[in-house]
Amino acid sequence: EVQLVESGGGLVQPGGSLRLSCAASGFTFSSYWMSWVRQAPGKGLEWVANIKQDGSEKYYVDSVKGRFTISRDNAKISLSLQMNSLRAEDTAVYYCAREMGGHYDILTGHYYYYYMDVWGKGTTVTVSS
Amino acid sequence: EIVLTQSPATLSLSPGERATLSCRASQSISNYLAWYQQKPGQAPRLLIYDASNRATGIPARFSGSGSGTDFTLTISSLEPEDFAVYYCQQRSNWPSITFGQGTRLEIK
């Protein structure tokens, strides 16, 4: 069964740090781009970051640049999100997700993935004093 | 940034009825649009990608259409388990992803 399981969430004070993990199973993890997506309480979905199969490319939403770091360990089949300088507005359920679909750019030789077809159940991060 | 606007915000229908959900992009995104379903306390589930392709395991009552700036998710005959929140999503200006604000489909 294809599965993603997040862990590491919890209560942290503003300015603190937290490291989220996502364990993958049931598919060839090293073949996929992976993303983190979050959802604040009662709000919609917000993409946070993604990472290429070999970890050589990483991208972030502007609001977390310089504070969050996405990484992966293909040998351990896991994805991580290191979150520093946390703010109240970072309070959310954090989902890891597998990317799929998109198109291949012949000029750049880059495959651009557009969607997310496998999601974990999420882990809750609360930033509060 | 491309903004996705979903309408209506809430749709009240009865089981067996047809549901039509709309998603409008602030500029053309070709057909690079997905639809997700989210039930309370659960992760989103991919329903439709590339505007009209059903994801693996998605029932045929779900269909998507549109291109450019206007997109539609149609549920042909609502089942009790279809009442949820639906989000559209685009990534035409890679790597940024934007989601619509969601449409809540509730039982009338």
Tab-separated table of C-alpha atoms in Angstrom:
chain	number	residue	atom	x	y	z
A	1	GLU	CA	0.000	0.000	0.000
A	2	VAL	CA	1.274	3.433	-0.928
A	3	GLN	CA	1.533	5.435	2.282
A	4	LEU	CA	2.978	8.591	3.812
A	5	VAL	CA	3.103	9.055	7.573
A	6	GLU	CA	4.056	12.377	9.138
A	7	SER	CA	5.400	12.883	12.637
A	8	GLY	CA	7.111	15.507	14.755
A	9	GLY	CA	4.339	18.021	15.265
A	10	GLY	CA	3.611	19.608	18.608
A	11	LEU	CA	3.346	22.789	20.632
A	12	VAL	CA	6.237	25.233	20.328
A	13	GLN	CA	6.766	28.798	21.479
A	14	PRO	CA	7.150	31.658	18.988
A	15	GLY	CA	10.746	31.795	17.805
A	16	GLY	CA	11.244	28.113	18.474
A	17	SER	CA	12.107	25.231	16.172
A	18	LEU	CA	10.542	21.953	15.165
A	19	ARG	CA	11.489	19.187	12.751
A	20	LEU	CA	8.795	17.288	10.892
A	21	SER	CA	9.362	13.908	9.305
A	22	CYS	CA	7.475	11.933	6.704
A	23	ALA	CA	8.009	8.194	6.269
A	24	ALA	CA	7.153	6.781	2.866
A	25	SER	CA	6.278	3.220	1.918
A	26	GLY	CA	4.787	1.254	-0.937
A	27	PHE	CA	6.462	3.146	-3.780
A	28	THR	CA	9.921	4.048	-5.063
A	29	PHE	CA	10.447	7.167	-2.980
A	30	SER	CA	13.627	8.190	-4.783
A	31	SER	CA	11.722	8.542	-8.078
A	32	TYR	CA	9.415	11.320	-6.939
A	33	TRP	CA	9.479	14.992	-6.162
A	34	MET	CA	7.914	15.547	-2.742
A	35	SER	CA	6.069	18.484	-1.202
A	36	TRP	CA	4.929	19.848	2.132
A	37	VAL	CA	1.496	21.484	2.236
A	38	ARG	CA	-0.099	23.069	5.296
A	39	GLN	CA	-3.577	24.012	6.410
A	40	ALA	CA	-4.203	26.541	9.153
A	41	PRO	CA	-7.186	25.824	11.431
A	42	GLY	CA	-10.417	26.351	9.518
A	43	LYS	CA	-8.555	27.636	6.473
A	44	GLY	CA	-7.592	26.436	3.007
A	45	LEU	CA	-4.507	24.676	1.694
A	46	GLU	CA	-1.113	26.332	1.278
A	47	TRP	CA	1.876	24.771	-0.480
A	48	VAL	CA	5.036	25.201	1.611
A	49	ALA	CA	8.000	23.600	-0.149
A	50	ASN	CA	9.093	20.866	-2.505
A	51	ILE	CA	12.257	18.915	-3.298
A	52	LYS	CA	13.586	17.083	-6.318
A	53	GLN	CA	14.191	13.340	-6.362
A	54	ASP	CA	17.912	13.656	-5.560
A	55	GLY	CA	17.555	16.705	-3.305
A	56	SER	CA	19.418	18.969	-5.738
A	57	GLU	CA	16.506	21.399	-6.172
A	58	LYS	CA	14.389	22.863	-3.400
A	59	TYR	CA	11.712	25.526	-3.559
A	60	TYR	CA	9.740	27.397	-0.919
A	61	VAL	CA	6.751	29.682	-0.578
A	62	ASP	CA	7.950	33.219	0.160
A	63	SER	CA	6.538	33.257	3.697
A	64	VAL	CA	8.896	30.486	4.880
A	65	LYS	CA	12.041	31.250	2.882
A	66	GLY	CA	15.057	31.510	5.161
A	67	ARG	CA	13.191	29.864	8.068
A	68	PHE	CA	12.213	26.410	6.773
A	69	THR	CA	14.447	23.798	5.154
A	70	ILE	CA	13.162	20.791	3.253
A	71	SER	CA	15.380	17.726	2.931
A	72	ARG	CA	15.172	14.045	2.146
A	73	ASP	CA	17.040	10.830	2.817
A	74	ASN	CA	16.363	8.354	0.036
A	75	ALA	CA	18.239	5.596	1.862
A	76	LYS	CA	15.925	6.000	4.859
A	77	ILE	CA	12.923	6.690	2.612
A	78	SER	CA	12.039	9.835	4.478
A	79	LEU	CA	11.254	13.500	3.954
A	80	SER	CA	11.889	16.226	6.503
A	81	LEU	CA	10.968	19.834	7.162
A	82	GLN	CA	13.138	21.783	9.577
A	83	MET	CA	11.190	24.777	10.838
A	84	ASN	CA	13.023	27.584	12.637
A	85	SER	CA	11.946	31.005	13.902
A	86	LEU	CA	8.383	29.786	14.119
A	87	ARG	CA	5.525	32.285	14.184
A	88	ALA	CA	1.918	32.062	15.264
A	89	GLU	CA	0.883	32.110	11.618
A	90	ASP	CA	2.797	28.855	11.045
A	91	THR	CA	0.193	27.054	13.161
A	92	ALA	CA	-1.329	24.428	10.892
A	93	VAL	CA	-1.667	20.795	9.987
A	94	TYR	CA	1.343	19.904	7.849
A	95	TYR	CA	0.931	17.295	5.124
A	96	CYS	CA	3.626	15.640	3.067
A	97	ALA	CA	2.574	14.742	-0.446
A	98	ARG	CA	3.916	12.976	-3.512
A	99	GLU	CA	4.025	14.956	-6.734
A	100	MET	CA	2.788	13.651	-10.073
A	101	GLY	CA	1.606	14.779	-13.484
A	102	GLY	CA	2.927	17.760	-15.422
A	103	HIS	CA	5.041	18.066	-18.520
A	104	TYR	CA	8.564	17.635	-19.848
A	105	ASP	CA	10.342	20.731	-21.153
A	106	ILE	CA	12.490	19.706	-24.101
A	107	LEU	CA	14.488	22.930	-24.005
A	108	THR	CA	15.560	22.642	-20.357
A	109	GLY	CA	15.389	18.874	-19.980
A	110	HIS	CA	13.377	19.462	-16.831
A	111	TYR	CA	10.191	17.619	-15.920
A	112	TYR	CA	7.748	19.909	-14.158
A	113	TYR	CA	5.363	18.144	-11.776
A	114	TYR	CA	2.077	19.872	-11.124
A	115	TYR	CA	-0.143	17.840	-8.789
A	116	MET	CA	-0.095	15.739	-5.622
A	117	ASP	CA	-1.602	12.279	-5.709
A	118	VAL	CA	-0.593	10.730	-2.373
A	119	TRP	CA	-0.970	12.557	0.937
A	120	GLY	CA	-0.195	11.691	4.507
A	121	LYS	CA	-2.727	12.198	7.302
A	122	GLY	CA	-0.835	15.230	8.558
A	123	THR	CA	0.842	16.354	11.759
A	124	THR	CA	-0.286	19.357	13.790
A	125	VAL	CA	2.031	22.231	14.609
A	126	THR	CA	0.886	24.818	17.145
A	127	VAL	CA	2.972	27.931	17.727
A	128	SER	CA	1.861	29.654	20.892
A	129	SER	CA	3.219	30.988	24.149
B	1	GLU	CA	0.662	35.319	-8.629
B	2	ILE	CA	-2.201	33.454	-10.223
B	3	VAL	CA	-5.346	33.597	-8.111
B	4	LEU	CA	-7.978	30.875	-8.251
B	5	THR	CA	-11.518	31.885	-7.320
B	6	GLN	CA	-14.024	29.155	-6.554
B	7	SER	CA	-17.776	29.514	-6.633
B	8	PRO	CA	-20.084	29.128	-4.941
B	9	ALA	CA	-18.542	29.193	-1.480
B	10	THR	CA	-21.216	26.784	-0.282
B	11	LEU	CA	-23.473	24.528	-2.318
B	12	SER	CA	-26.479	22.870	-0.718
B	13	LEU	CA	-27.823	19.861	-2.591
B	14	SER	CA	-29.527	16.541	-1.945
B	15	PRO	CA	-28.185	13.050	-2.670
B	16	GLY	CA	-28.909	12.100	-6.256
B	17	GLU	CA	-28.691	15.671	-7.518
B	18	ARG	CA	-26.058	17.011	-9.891
B	19	ALA	CA	-23.342	19.286	-8.493
B	20	THR	CA	-21.492	21.854	-10.541
B	21	LEU	CA	-18.496	23.605	-8.964
B	22	SER	CA	-16.588	26.418	-10.622
B	23	CYS	CA	-12.961	27.563	-10.494
B	24	ARG	CA	-11.765	30.663	-12.283
B	25	ALA	CA	-8.084	31.584	-12.763
B	26	SER	CA	-6.880	35.190	-12.832
B	27	GLN	CA	-4.945	34.406	-16.016
B	28	SER	CA	-4.723	31.513	-18.438
B	29	ILE	CA	-3.328	28.289	-17.001
B	30	SER	CA	-3.945	26.144	-20.083
B	31	ASN	CA	-5.352	22.873	-18.695
B	32	TYR	CA	-2.987	22.608	-15.716
B	33	LEU	CA	-5.659	22.369	-13.054
B	34	ALA	CA	-6.486	19.785	-10.420
B	35	TRP	CA	-9.427	19.196	-8.113
B	36	TYR	CA	-9.182	17.759	-4.598
B	37	GLN	CA	-11.794	16.554	-2.139
B	38	GLN	CA	-11.286	16.992	1.592
B	39	LYS	CA	-13.468	15.565	4.341
B	40	PRO	CA	-13.281	16.780	7.962
B	41	GLY	CA	-10.161	15.549	9.712
B	42	GLN	CA	-8.789	13.957	6.553
B	43	ALA	CA	-6.102	14.786	4.030
B	44	PRO	CA	-7.070	16.059	0.587
B	45	ARG	CA	-7.667	13.453	-2.098
B	46	LEU	CA	-6.788	14.061	-5.740
B	47	LEU	CA	-9.868	13.706	-7.948
B	48	ILE	CA	-9.017	15.299	-11.285
B	49	TYR	CA	-5.773	16.457	-12.887
B	50	ASP	CA	-4.988	18.218	-16.164
B	51	ALA	CA	-8.521	19.636	-15.887
B	52	SER	CA	-10.309	16.495	-17.052
B	53	ASN	CA	-8.368	13.339	-16.165
B	54	ARG	CA	-9.713	11.282	-13.292
B	55	ALA	CA	-7.118	10.132	-10.793
B	56	THR	CA	-6.720	6.455	-9.998
B	57	GLY	CA	-9.741	4.968	-8.279
B	58	ILE	CA	-12.005	7.998	-8.664
B	59	PRO	CA	-15.602	7.109	-9.586
B	60	ALA	CA	-16.909	8.029	-13.006
B	61	ARG	CA	-19.546	10.348	-11.505
B	62	PHE	CA	-16.738	12.882	-11.032
B	63	SER	CA	-15.757	14.778	-14.170
B	64	GLY	CA	-13.772	17.895	-14.913
B	65	SER	CA	-13.788	20.296	-17.822
B	66	GLY	CA	-12.417	23.625	-18.939
B	67	SER	CA	-9.239	25.280	-20.109
B	68	GLY	CA	-7.676	28.705	-20.023
B	69	THR	CA	-9.324	30.486	-17.110
B	70	ASP	CA	-12.642	28.706	-16.497
B	71	PHE	CA	-12.952	25.217	-15.069
B	72	THR	CA	-15.777	23.054	-13.762
B	73	LEU	CA	-16.004	20.009	-11.537
B	74	THR	CA	-19.221	18.077	-12.024
B	75	ILE	CA	-20.568	15.324	-9.807
B	76	SER	CA	-23.305	13.706	-11.861
B	77	SER	CA	-25.352	12.168	-9.053
B	78	LEU	CA	-24.356	12.926	-5.480
B	79	GLU	CA	-23.668	10.081	-3.100
B	80	PRO	CA	-23.751	10.638	0.687
B	81	GLU	CA	-19.950	10.348	0.841
B	82	ASP	CA	-19.474	13.206	-1.662
B	83	PHE	CA	-20.405	15.921	0.812
B	84	ALA	CA	-17.086	17.577	1.581
B	85	VAL	CA	-14.952	20.588	0.710
B	86	TYR	CA	-13.527	20.775	-2.810
B	87	TYR	CA	-10.402	22.697	-3.794
B	88	CYS	CA	-8.980	23.531	-7.194
B	89	GLN	CA	-5.205	23.874	-7.614
B	90	GLN	CA	-2.823	25.143	-10.287
B	91	ARG	CA	0.907	25.205	-10.828
B	92	SER	CA	1.323	26.795	-14.239
B	93	ASN	CA	3.981	29.192	-12.839
B	94	TRP	CA	6.143	26.405	-11.449
B	95	PRO	CA	7.162	25.835	-8.647
B	96	SER	CA	4.520	27.964	-6.955
B	97	ILE	CA	1.239	26.220	-6.244
B	98	THR	CA	-1.968	28.046	-5.532
B	99	PHE	CA	-5.247	26.623	-4.317
B	100	GLY	CA	-8.702	28.061	-4.552
B	101	GLN	CA	-10.427	28.980	-1.300
B	102	GLY	CA	-12.679	25.935	-1.490
B	103	THR	CA	-16.336	25.113	-2.077
B	104	ARG	CA	-18.226	23.421	0.729
B	105	LEU	CA	-20.740	20.912	-0.606
B	106	GLU	CA	-23.345	20.313	2.080
B	107	ILE	CA	-26.460	18.210	2.378
B	108	LYS	CA	-29.649	20.154	1.820
